[in-house]
Every structure is written in C-alpha cells, then in structure tokens.
Coordinates of C-alpha atoms in Angstrom, one line a residue:
Chain A
M20 CA -25.1 52.3 162.7
N21 CA -24.0 52.7 158.6
V22 CA -21.1 55.2 159.4
S23 CA -18.8 56.2 156.2
L24 CA -16.4 57.5 156.4
T25 CA -15.3 59.3 153.1
T26 CA -12.5 61.0 151.7
I27 CA -12.7 63.2 148.8
E28 CA -8.9 64.4 147.5
P29 CA -9.4 67.9 146.7
A30 CA -10.3 68.1 142.9
T31 CA -7.4 70.5 141.5
A32 CA -4.3 68.6 140.3
I33 CA -1.9 70.6 141.9
R34 CA -1.2 69.5 145.3
V35 CA -1.1 72.7 148.2
P36 CA -1.7 71.9 151.6
A37 CA -5.0 72.4 152.7
F38 CA -6.3 75.5 154.4
I39 CA -9.0 73.6 155.5
E40 CA -8.6 70.2 156.5
F41 CA -11.8 67.7 158.0
Q42 CA -10.5 64.2 159.2
G43 CA -13.5 62.1 160.0
A44 CA -15.4 65.1 161.4
S45 CA -18.5 64.2 163.1
I46 CA -22.1 66.5 164.7
T47 CA -23.8 64.7 167.1
Y48 CA -26.6 67.4 169.0
G49 CA -28.0 66.3 172.1
R50 CA -27.4 62.3 174.4
G51 CA -27.8 59.5 174.6
E52 CA -31.7 58.2 173.6
K53 CA -31.9 61.4 171.7
A54 CA -29.3 62.0 169.9
V55 CA -29.6 63.0 166.6
Q56 CA -26.4 62.3 164.3
A57 CA -26.1 66.3 161.8
L58 CA -23.0 65.5 160.2
A59 CA -21.7 62.3 159.1
P60 CA -18.0 62.1 159.4
T61 CA -16.5 63.8 156.6
S62 CA -13.4 64.9 155.3
L63 CA -13.0 67.4 153.1
K64 CA -9.8 69.2 152.1
V65 CA -10.1 73.1 150.7
A66 CA -7.2 75.0 149.2
E67 CA -6.3 78.6 150.3
G68 CA -7.4 80.9 148.2
E69 CA -10.1 78.5 146.8
F70 CA -13.8 79.1 146.1
V71 CA -15.4 76.1 147.2
A72 CA -19.7 75.9 147.7
L73 CA -21.8 73.7 149.6
V74 CA -25.1 72.4 148.0
G75 CA -28.4 70.2 149.2
P76 CA -30.9 69.4 150.5
S77 CA -32.4 72.0 154.1
G78 CA -30.9 70.3 156.8
C79 CA -28.2 68.0 156.0
G80 CA -25.6 70.2 158.1
K81 CA -24.1 72.5 155.5
S82 CA -24.1 74.9 158.3
T83 CA -23.0 73.3 160.2
I84 CA -19.6 72.8 158.4
L85 CA -19.3 76.2 158.1
K86 CA -20.0 76.3 162.1
M87 CA -17.1 74.5 162.9
V88 CA -14.5 76.2 160.7
G89 CA -15.7 79.8 162.3
E90 CA -15.1 77.5 165.4
L91 CA -18.7 78.1 166.7
L92 CA -19.3 75.1 167.0
K93 CA -16.4 71.6 168.1
P94 CA -17.1 68.5 166.3
S95 CA -18.5 65.8 168.8
T96 CA -15.7 63.6 166.3
G97 CA -12.3 63.8 164.9
H98 CA -10.3 66.9 163.8
V99 CA -11.2 70.3 162.0
F100 CA -8.0 72.0 161.3
V101 CA -7.9 75.6 159.6
A102 CA -4.7 76.9 158.6
G103 CA -3.0 74.2 160.0
R104 CA -4.1 74.7 163.6
E105 CA -6.3 72.6 164.9
I106 CA -10.1 75.3 165.3
G107 CA -9.8 77.4 169.1
A108 CA -6.7 78.5 168.5
T109 CA -6.8 78.9 165.0
P110 CA -4.6 82.4 163.8
I111 CA -6.5 83.5 161.3
R112 CA -9.0 86.2 160.5
I113 CA -12.5 84.8 158.9
G114 CA -15.2 87.4 157.8
M115 CA -19.0 85.9 158.5
A116 CA -22.6 87.1 156.7
Y117 CA -25.8 84.9 157.1
Q118 CA -29.5 85.4 154.9
N119 CA -30.4 87.7 157.6
P120 CA -28.1 90.9 157.3
T121 CA -28.3 91.8 161.1
L122 CA -27.1 95.0 160.6
L123 CA -27.1 97.3 163.9
P124 CA -29.9 99.8 163.1
W125 CA -28.7 102.3 165.6
L126 CA -25.2 102.8 163.8
N127 CA -25.1 104.2 159.8
I128 CA -23.6 102.1 157.2
R129 CA -20.3 103.4 157.4
D130 CA -20.1 102.8 161.6
N131 CA -22.0 99.5 160.6
V132 CA -18.9 98.4 158.4
M133 CA -16.9 99.7 160.5
L134 CA -17.7 97.2 163.8
P135 CA -15.0 94.5 162.5
L136 CA -12.6 97.2 163.0
K137 CA -12.9 97.6 166.8
I138 CA -12.9 94.0 167.8
V139 CA -10.4 92.7 165.1
P140 CA -6.8 92.9 166.2
P141 CA -4.5 94.7 164.6
F142 CA -7.1 97.0 163.7
R143 CA -8.8 97.6 167.0
Q144 CA -5.7 99.1 168.4
G145 CA -5.8 103.5 167.7
Y146 CA -9.5 102.4 166.3
R147 CA -10.6 105.7 167.6
A148 CA -7.5 107.3 165.6
K149 CA -8.3 106.1 162.7
R150 CA -11.7 106.2 162.9
K151 CA -12.2 109.7 160.8
T152 CA -9.2 108.8 158.4
E153 CA -7.5 106.2 157.5
Y154 CA -11.0 103.3 158.3
R155 CA -13.3 106.2 156.9
D156 CA -11.3 105.9 153.8
R157 CA -11.4 102.3 153.9
V158 CA -15.0 101.7 154.0
E159 CA -15.4 104.2 151.7
T160 CA -13.4 102.3 149.2
L161 CA -14.9 99.1 149.7
L162 CA -18.5 100.5 149.7
D163 CA -17.4 102.0 146.1
Q164 CA -16.6 98.4 145.1
V165 CA -19.8 96.7 146.2
G166 CA -22.0 99.9 144.5
L167 CA -22.7 101.5 147.7
G168 CA -21.0 104.7 147.3
G169 CA -22.3 107.2 148.8
F170 CA -24.6 105.3 151.2
G171 CA -22.3 105.0 154.4
D172 CA -24.5 107.6 156.2
K173 CA -27.2 105.8 155.8
Y174 CA -29.1 103.6 157.8
P175 CA -29.9 100.2 158.0
W176 CA -34.2 100.5 157.6
Q177 CA -33.5 103.0 154.7
L178 CA -32.0 100.6 152.0
S179 CA -33.2 97.9 150.7
G180 CA -32.8 94.1 151.1
G181 CA -30.4 94.3 148.3
M182 CA -28.2 96.8 149.6
M183 CA -28.4 96.1 153.1
Q184 CA -26.4 92.5 151.9
R185 CA -23.6 94.5 150.1
A186 CA -23.1 96.2 153.3
N187 CA -23.6 92.7 155.3
L188 CA -21.0 91.9 153.1
C189 CA -18.3 94.7 152.7
R190 CA -18.5 93.8 157.1
A191 CA -16.9 90.2 156.3
L192 CA -15.2 92.1 154.4
I193 CA -13.4 95.1 156.3
H194 CA -10.6 93.8 158.0
D195 CA -9.2 91.7 155.4
P196 CA -10.2 87.8 156.5
D197 CA -8.5 84.9 155.0
L198 CA -10.8 83.1 155.0
L199 CA -14.7 84.0 154.1
L200 CA -18.1 81.7 156.1
L201 CA -21.5 82.3 153.6
D202 CA -24.7 80.9 154.9
E203 CA -27.1 81.6 152.1
P204 CA -26.3 85.4 152.1
F205 CA -28.5 85.6 148.4
G206 CA -31.3 83.8 149.5
A207 CA -33.5 86.7 150.1
L208 CA -33.1 88.3 147.1
D209 CA -34.4 89.0 144.7
Q210 CA -33.5 87.5 141.2
F211 CA -32.7 89.8 139.6
T212 CA -30.9 91.7 142.4
R213 CA -29.1 88.0 143.4
E214 CA -26.9 87.9 140.0
E215 CA -26.0 91.3 140.2
L216 CA -24.5 90.4 143.7
W217 CA -23.3 86.9 142.4
A218 CA -20.9 89.2 139.8
I219 CA -20.1 91.1 142.6
M220 CA -19.2 89.1 145.1
Q221 CA -17.1 86.8 142.1
D222 CA -15.6 90.4 141.5
L223 CA -14.4 90.8 145.3
W224 CA -13.1 87.3 145.0
L225 CA -10.8 87.9 142.2
S226 CA -10.0 91.1 143.5
K227 CA -8.8 89.5 147.3
K228 CA -8.6 85.6 146.2
L229 CA -9.3 84.7 149.2
T230 CA -11.0 81.5 151.0
V231 CA -14.1 81.2 150.0
L232 CA -16.7 78.8 151.4
L233 CA -20.5 79.2 150.6
V234 CA -23.7 77.5 152.1
T235 CA -26.4 77.5 149.3
H236 CA -29.2 76.1 148.4
D237 CA -29.1 78.1 145.1
L238 CA -27.5 75.4 142.6
K239 CA -27.1 78.3 140.0
E240 CA -25.4 80.3 142.4
A241 CA -23.2 77.6 143.8
A242 CA -21.6 77.0 140.3
Y243 CA -22.0 80.8 139.3
L244 CA -19.3 81.5 141.7
A245 CA -17.7 78.0 142.7
D246 CA -14.3 76.4 141.7
R247 CA -15.5 73.4 143.8
I248 CA -19.1 72.4 144.7
C249 CA -19.6 69.7 147.5
V250 CA -23.4 67.8 146.9
M251 CA -23.6 66.3 150.8
S252 CA -26.8 64.1 151.7
A253 CA -29.8 64.5 153.5
R254 CA -29.5 64.4 157.0
P255 CA -27.1 62.4 158.8
G256 CA -25.1 64.9 156.1
R257 CA -22.5 63.2 154.2
I258 CA -20.0 64.8 151.1
L259 CA -21.9 62.8 148.0
D260 CA -19.8 64.3 145.4
D261 CA -17.3 66.9 145.1
S262 CA -16.1 68.1 141.9
P263 CA -15.3 70.6 139.8
V264 CA -16.4 73.5 138.2
E265 CA -14.1 74.3 135.0
I266 CA -15.7 76.8 133.8
A267 CA -13.8 80.0 133.1
R268 CA -13.6 83.0 134.7
P269 CA -14.8 85.9 135.2
R270 CA -18.2 84.2 134.7
T271 CA -21.0 86.4 133.6
I272 CA -25.4 85.7 133.9
D273 CA -24.7 84.7 129.8
M274 CA -23.3 81.9 130.7
T275 CA -25.4 79.7 133.2
F276 CA -27.4 79.6 130.1
E277 CA -24.8 77.7 127.7
P278 CA -24.7 73.9 127.5
D279 CA -21.7 72.9 130.1
F280 CA -23.8 75.4 132.9
V281 CA -27.1 73.7 132.5
A282 CA -25.4 70.5 131.9
L283 CA -23.7 70.6 135.2
N284 CA -26.2 72.3 136.7
Q285 CA -29.3 69.7 136.0
R286 CA -26.4 66.8 137.1
L287 CA -26.1 68.6 140.4
R288 CA -30.3 68.7 140.9
A289 CA -30.9 64.8 140.1
M290 CA -28.3 64.0 142.6
I291 CA -30.1 66.4 145.5
V292 CA -33.4 65.1 144.5
G293 CA -31.5 61.2 144.9
A294 CA -30.8 62.9 148.6
R295 CA -33.8 63.9 149.2
G296 CA -35.0 59.9 149.0
G297 CA -36.0 61.1 145.1
T298 CA -39.6 61.5 145.3
G299 CA -39.1 63.8 142.3
I300 CA -40.7 67.6 143.2
V301 CA -38.1 69.1 143.3
S302 CA -40.2 72.7 142.9
H303 CA -38.3 74.2 145.4
A304 CA -34.9 73.7 144.2
P305 CA -34.6 76.8 142.6
G306 CA -31.7 78.3 140.4
G307 CA -32.3 74.6 138.6
P308 CA -32.5 75.0 135.2
R309 CA -36.2 75.7 133.5
S310 CA -38.4 74.1 131.1
Chain B
M7 CA -47.9 124.4 159.0
E8 CA -49.0 121.3 158.2
R9 CA -46.9 120.3 161.4
I10 CA -48.7 122.1 163.4
G11 CA -51.7 121.4 162.5
E12 CA -51.0 118.4 162.8
I13 CA -49.8 118.8 166.3
I14 CA -52.9 120.5 167.3
R15 CA -54.4 117.5 166.1
E16 CA -52.7 115.1 167.7
K17 CA -52.7 117.1 171.2
G18 CA -55.7 118.8 171.5
A19 CA -58.3 115.6 172.2
S20 CA -55.9 114.6 175.1
T21 CA -55.8 118.1 175.9
A22 CA -59.7 118.4 175.3
L23 CA -60.0 114.9 177.6
I24 CA -58.2 116.3 180.6
I25 CA -60.3 119.3 180.3
G26 CA -63.3 117.9 179.9
V27 CA -62.5 115.1 183.1
F28 CA -61.8 118.4 185.4
V29 CA -65.2 119.7 184.1
F30 CA -68.0 117.4 184.5
W31 CA -65.9 116.3 188.4
E32 CA -66.6 120.6 189.2
L33 CA -70.0 120.5 187.2
F34 CA -71.1 117.1 189.0
C35 CA -70.6 117.8 192.9
L36 CA -72.3 121.1 191.9
M37 CA -75.3 119.5 190.5
A38 CA -75.6 116.3 192.8
G39 CA -74.4 118.6 195.4
I40 CA -71.7 116.4 197.3
S41 CA -70.4 117.9 200.4
D42 CA -65.9 118.5 200.4
I43 CA -65.5 116.4 202.8
L44 CA -66.7 113.1 200.7
L45 CA -65.0 114.7 197.0
P46 CA -64.2 117.5 196.5
R47 CA -64.4 120.4 193.7
P48 CA -60.8 121.1 191.2
T49 CA -61.5 124.2 192.6
Q50 CA -61.6 123.7 195.7
I51 CA -58.7 121.4 195.3
I52 CA -56.7 123.6 193.5
A53 CA -57.4 126.9 195.9
A54 CA -56.2 124.7 199.2
L55 CA -53.3 124.1 197.0
I56 CA -52.8 128.1 196.3
Q57 CA -53.2 128.4 200.0
Y58 CA -51.2 126.0 201.8
W59 CA -48.2 126.2 198.7
P60 CA -45.5 127.2 201.8
A61 CA -46.9 124.5 203.8
I62 CA -46.5 121.3 200.8
W63 CA -43.7 122.7 199.4
P64 CA -41.3 121.2 201.7
H65 CA -43.0 118.0 201.5
T66 CA -43.0 117.9 197.9
W67 CA -39.5 118.5 198.0
Q68 CA -39.1 115.6 200.3
T69 CA -40.9 113.3 198.6
L70 CA -39.3 114.0 194.7
Y71 CA -35.1 113.5 196.0
T72 CA -36.8 110.3 198.6
T73 CA -38.5 109.0 195.0
L74 CA -35.5 110.1 193.1
I75 CA -32.5 108.7 194.8
G76 CA -34.3 105.5 195.6
F77 CA -34.8 105.6 191.4
S78 CA -31.3 105.9 190.2
I79 CA -30.3 103.1 193.4
G80 CA -33.2 101.3 192.2
V81 CA -31.7 101.9 188.1
V82 CA -28.4 101.4 188.8
I83 CA -28.9 97.6 190.5
G84 CA -31.9 96.9 188.1
L85 CA -29.3 97.8 184.7
L86 CA -26.4 95.9 186.7
L87 CA -28.5 92.6 187.1
G88 CA -30.5 92.9 183.7
I89 CA -27.2 92.5 182.1
L90 CA -26.2 89.5 184.3
I91 CA -28.9 87.9 183.9
G92 CA -30.1 88.7 179.5
S93 CA -25.8 87.9 178.8
S94 CA -25.9 84.4 181.1
K95 CA -28.0 81.6 180.7
L96 CA -26.9 80.0 184.3
A97 CA -27.2 83.4 185.7
Y98 CA -30.8 83.4 184.5
D99 CA -32.5 80.0 185.6
T100 CA -30.6 80.4 188.8
A101 CA -31.9 84.0 189.2
Y102 CA -35.0 83.8 187.7
P103 CA -37.2 81.9 189.9
L104 CA -35.6 83.8 192.7
L105 CA -36.5 87.1 191.0
V106 CA -40.4 86.6 190.4
G107 CA -40.7 85.2 193.6
F108 CA -39.3 88.9 195.3
S109 CA -41.2 91.0 193.4
S110 CA -44.1 89.8 193.8
I111 CA -44.8 90.2 197.5
P112 CA -46.7 93.9 197.8
K113 CA -43.8 95.7 197.9
V114 CA -46.2 97.8 200.9
A115 CA -45.2 94.6 202.8
V116 CA -41.8 95.2 203.3
V117 CA -42.1 98.8 204.8
P118 CA -42.8 97.6 208.2
I119 CA -39.4 95.5 208.3
F120 CA -37.5 98.6 206.7
V121 CA -38.7 100.8 209.3
L122 CA -37.4 98.5 212.0
W123 CA -34.2 98.4 210.6
Y124 CA -33.8 101.9 210.4
G125 CA -36.1 103.6 212.2
A126 CA -39.3 105.9 210.5
G127 CA -38.2 108.9 208.4
T128 CA -36.2 109.3 205.1
V129 CA -34.0 106.1 204.5
P130 CA -37.5 103.7 204.8
A131 CA -39.2 105.5 201.6
I132 CA -35.7 105.4 199.7
L133 CA -35.6 101.1 199.8
T134 CA -39.3 100.9 199.0
A135 CA -38.8 103.5 196.0
M136 CA -35.6 101.4 195.2
I137 CA -37.0 98.0 195.7
I138 CA -39.8 98.6 193.4
C139 CA -38.8 100.0 190.6
I140 CA -36.3 97.1 190.5
F141 CA -37.9 94.1 189.0
P142 CA -39.0 96.1 185.9
I143 CA -35.6 97.3 185.2
V144 CA -34.0 94.1 185.3
V145 CA -36.6 91.8 183.3
N146 CA -36.7 94.4 180.3
V147 CA -33.3 94.0 180.1
A148 CA -32.1 90.9 180.8
T149 CA -34.9 90.3 177.9
G150 CA -33.3 93.1 175.4
I151 CA -29.8 91.9 176.3
A152 CA -30.7 87.8 175.4
T153 CA -33.2 88.5 172.8
V154 CA -29.5 89.2 170.3
E155 CA -30.5 87.5 167.1
P156 CA -27.7 84.3 166.9
E157 CA -27.0 85.4 163.8
L158 CA -25.2 88.4 164.8
E159 CA -23.9 86.7 167.5
D160 CA -22.3 83.9 165.5
V161 CA -20.5 87.0 163.6
M162 CA -19.2 89.1 166.4
K163 CA -17.6 85.3 167.7
T164 CA -15.9 84.7 164.0
L165 CA -14.7 87.7 165.1
K166 CA -13.2 86.1 167.6
A167 CA -14.8 89.3 169.8
S168 CA -14.5 89.3 173.8
K169 CA -17.7 89.1 176.0
W170 CA -17.3 92.8 176.9
D171 CA -16.9 93.2 173.1
I172 CA -20.6 91.6 172.2
L173 CA -21.6 93.7 175.6
W174 CA -20.8 96.9 174.3
N175 CA -20.7 97.1 170.8
V176 CA -24.5 94.9 170.4
S177 CA -26.5 93.4 173.3
L178 CA -26.1 97.0 175.9
P179 CA -27.3 100.1 172.8
R180 CA -30.1 96.8 171.7
A181 CA -31.1 96.8 175.4
M182 CA -32.0 100.6 175.3
P183 CA -35.5 100.8 173.7
Y184 CA -36.4 98.0 176.4
F185 CA -34.6 99.7 179.5
F186 CA -36.0 103.3 178.2
A187 CA -39.5 101.4 178.4
A188 CA -38.6 99.9 181.8
L189 CA -37.8 103.8 183.4
K190 CA -41.0 105.1 182.6
V191 CA -42.2 102.6 184.0
A192 CA -40.4 102.5 187.3
I193 CA -40.7 106.3 188.5
T194 CA -43.9 105.9 188.6
L195 CA -43.5 102.8 190.7
A196 CA -41.2 105.1 192.3
F197 CA -43.4 107.1 193.5
V198 CA -45.8 104.6 194.5
G199 CA -42.4 103.2 196.7
S200 CA -42.3 106.4 198.5
V201 CA -45.4 108.2 199.3
V202 CA -46.7 104.2 200.9
A203 CA -43.8 104.1 203.1
E204 CA -44.2 107.8 203.8
T205 CA -47.6 107.5 204.5
V206 CA -46.5 104.4 206.8
A207 CA -44.1 105.3 208.4
S208 CA -43.4 109.0 207.9
N209 CA -43.2 112.4 209.5
R210 CA -42.4 114.1 206.1
G211 CA -43.3 114.1 202.6
I212 CA -46.7 114.3 200.6
G213 CA -48.0 110.7 201.6
N214 CA -47.2 112.2 205.3
M215 CA -49.1 115.1 204.3
M216 CA -51.8 113.7 203.1
M217 CA -52.4 111.3 206.0
I218 CA -52.3 114.2 208.9
A219 CA -54.9 116.3 206.2
S220 CA -57.1 113.3 206.0
S221 CA -57.4 112.9 210.0
S222 CA -58.6 116.9 209.8
F223 CA -60.7 116.2 207.7
N224 CA -59.3 118.6 205.9
V225 CA -60.0 116.9 202.1
P226 CA -59.1 119.6 199.9
L227 CA -55.6 119.5 201.1
V228 CA -55.2 115.5 200.7
F229 CA -56.4 115.8 197.1
A230 CA -54.0 118.9 196.5
G231 CA -51.2 115.9 197.6
L232 CA -52.7 113.9 195.5
F233 CA -52.9 116.6 192.1
V234 CA -48.7 117.3 193.5
L235 CA -48.3 113.5 193.1
A236 CA -49.7 113.2 189.3
G237 CA -47.9 116.6 188.5
L238 CA -44.8 114.9 190.2
G239 CA -45.5 111.7 188.0
V240 CA -45.9 113.3 184.7
A241 CA -43.2 115.5 184.7
L242 CA -40.8 112.9 184.7
Y243 CA -42.4 110.5 182.6
V244 CA -41.7 113.5 180.2
L245 CA -38.6 114.1 181.3
F246 CA -37.5 109.8 180.5
S247 CA -39.8 110.5 177.2
L248 CA -37.8 113.1 175.7
I249 CA -34.1 111.3 176.7
E250 CA -35.1 108.1 175.1
Q251 CA -36.4 110.3 172.4
R252 CA -32.7 111.8 171.6
V253 CA -31.2 108.2 173.0
T254 CA -33.2 105.6 171.3
G255 CA -34.7 106.8 168.4
W256 CA -33.6 104.5 166.1
A257 CA -35.6 102.7 167.4
H258 CA -39.4 105.0 167.1
R259 CA -38.2 105.6 163.8
K260 CA -41.6 104.7 162.0
T261 CA -42.7 107.7 163.8
D262 CA -39.8 110.1 163.2
L263 CA -40.3 109.2 159.3
A264 CA -44.1 109.9 159.4
S265 CA -43.5 113.5 161.1
A266 CA -40.4 114.7 159.0

C-alpha cells in the first residue's frame, strides 16, 4: 500500500515550539481485512495561538484529527503531542463545539454555559459558592461578548439556531481553554447568521489569543477565520496542502469579495475538487466564489 | 377565562365518556334483566362499597402498603440496574439477554415460589409487586442514559469529566422523562402484582377479599373491590404525573407553551 508520509513545516517563518504536533499519526478503524484507514500517517505542527482550519472532502479524516487532539481517539500508529506531552497526559484545558449545539434542555442558558466550570479544575472547587456571584458575572460578560446579553434566563428551545450556537461557543470558552476545537460549528446556520458568527469568532480569538483548530467544509469560512489552511485528500486522509492566509486582520465580510480572497478560494476549491476525484460536480462546496 | 374554557373542553369529553359508560352499564343491566350474580349494576356496586366499607378499608390499606413497599424497592433496584446497564456497553450486552428472559416469565408463576420461601401473607405480595415493576424501569432508564448525544459526550470528555460527572450532570437528568414514563407504567403493574399474590396466597388485601366474596357469591362486593383497585391505581398515576410535570417539565415544553 502506498503510504506517503507528509511532513509539513509551519508556514510561519518564525520557529516557535509547536503547541500541537502530529508525528506520523494515523487512524485505522477495524481489523484484518475489514480495516479501513481513515487517516494516513500525518505530520502537522500548530503553534500556540495559531488559528488553523482543516478543509477537505467529507469523510477525509478532518474530524479524526480534531478528536485526536481532544484526546477522544488514540492514534493507531505514530504520536500526537499537545503542549509538549503525549495525548492522554496533557495538562491543558480544551473547549469543544460541534455543529449540533447539544445544550442541555433542562438548564437555562446561563447554567448551560456554566457547565464546564462545574467540571474543570480549578473552577470546580468552590462551584457552589461562586455560581451565584463570580461565575455568574463571568458568564454574563461572555454572553454579552457574543451578543446574548440578557438571554441567560432563557431556555435553549426558546432560542434560534444561531443563538444556540453562540451559547455553544460560550460553553466552549467559559473555562478559559488553551485550545479550542471547532467541528463545523456554523454548518447548520443560514448565510447571514454564519457571517455574523464569523465576526464574533474572530473578535473572541483576537481578544483571547488561544489556539484554534477549525474543521469546516466552507472555504470562505476557513479563509475568513484562519491563519493557515490545511487541505486534506479523500480517505485515507492526507494533508495535501498547508498554506498561510495572508490577509490582514481584523477581516471583514467585504474583504471576502476582494481579488486576493477570491483567488485563494478558487485555489482551495480546485485542490478539493482534485482530491474528490475531480468529477467537476462542485455545487455542494458552499462558500466558494459564485459566478 | 379562555383557559378555563379550554380545560372544560379538554376534560369534558373524557368525563362525559366515563359517565356515559356507567349510565349505559346501568341501563343495559336493567333492560336486559341481568342478574346481579352475573353483572351487578354500578348503583348496586356503590351501595355494596358503602355497606361494607368498614370491612373493605383494612384490606384497601393492606393492598396499598404492600404495593407501595414493593414498588419502592422495585424503583430503587430498577433505577440502579438501569444506570448500570445504560452507562456500560459491556453491562448492556452481558445483562440484557438475562433480563429479557427474566421479564418474560409470567409473574403469577413466581408467586408459589415466594410462598414456598416466605409463607403465605404480606411478603410474597411485596415481592411480586417489586419484581413486576423492575423491568420497565430498567429498560427506560437504560434507554435514556444510553441515548445521550455522542457529541455531548465528546464535549464532556474533552473537559476531562469523570464518568460520575457525566452521569450526574448529563445522563441522569436526561433519563428523567424516561424514568417517569416508566414509573406510571410500573405503579399500575405493581397493583397487578400485589393483587395477584393476595388472590393466590394471602388472608388479607383486596385480592383476598374478592376471592372470599366471590366464593360466597357476593358479586357486588367483588366489583366493589375492582372499583377500589381502579381508584387506587388512578390516584397514584395522577400523583406521579404531577411529580413528573414538576421535575421534567422541560421535556413537555410544547404543551406548556400551548396552554400558557
């Protein structure tokens, strides 16, 4: 079997110790004849504070990479290091948000957002005493930042999809994570809500400077938010291309119509079409330039 | 005002149906000339209920408390088993076949065994009530716990939440609507269990009273026993529905919004 080992250096010129490092990590599901390689041996480095987007055709192992970083999956071969330690023993705090907001329907938004504080040390110590004062203020501040001020007492079903996703982001950020993992968090939203949330996400990232890994199938979203975009091949997933996004921040929606941005999108799209087998049917790759 | 009208419309139909059934029963027996040895009329049954009330009351109390004790033990065991089976794939695969086999035994068939072990009386009735209500609770609680969204579990795991954290904060609250649905089924089943046991092997309780009454052809009293059982069953069902609404109102929000 042709297994190619892709070693990709960080695109940024400055040598910083990698915050996340994949060393030939691969994932194989099943055993024997039925074994399916979901992710070919992959090497990848992400610096601290970097915003990296993973794009590629569906089923290419983007989410698999995310799950390994989040310690939900162990690599079948190779190693994954986060903050200098092999996964399973990393001391960092992680926040995670999926496309499905999975807010708990029996809790109001404030208590939903507070959930990580109940679990993650050191916040869990003194949770009972602080939930009415310190933590409450903390949640309110964050809710204000994403435009959900005053919605703390509402229940999830009283909110629109976009508002639930904002609350979901808050839940992923309330415990001051060092690393944020986003798996198509804006995928189910309409175009305008999505663009609004891109701006919010960018503001949050600029103010907190945390490391973010974003899995998305929306090329425009990747280009808007990320410092670096990794394009992945179809299964078994490999990183085909890893290039920086050289567009100044803060980025705006208007910028997405400028030539640089459009050119970047077209280049990414061509690569993904190639990775999918190049049938030319690209209509389901949203966010690309529409002509 | 509008709400009251709505409640009347909602409850009116079911009340009318209940009254209608009894009126039809009464008239049917009168017109067809059915003897009260075969099928007593509702008025005769109510008369018997009032006439024999001092005798019925201790039996009612006996049945109620054996049922409730059996039910409570069954709920505790069912809840614990449900949590265990629902939260572990291994426990689910291991224990489920046994549980299904166990639950498909007709519970009447185990009463003689309980009598053999503990003698006729209160204990077999409690045990039968208990054993009959374990299964629906186990199945429902396990389902509620096992169907937590995988994404939510991932989110919890990346927070390095322990199994206990996940169970306490996510799985258990999530299983509550399932649990209460099971409680409403289980309480009515528990009555079946205790009454069956009393009928077979006891000298107290409504089941025993009905056996004695039927052997002396006091048919209105037999039916009075049925009425008492129906009353107890409905009362406890309503009680659990009310608790359910308070505890798991979030799961029934649609009706809440409609009536608000």
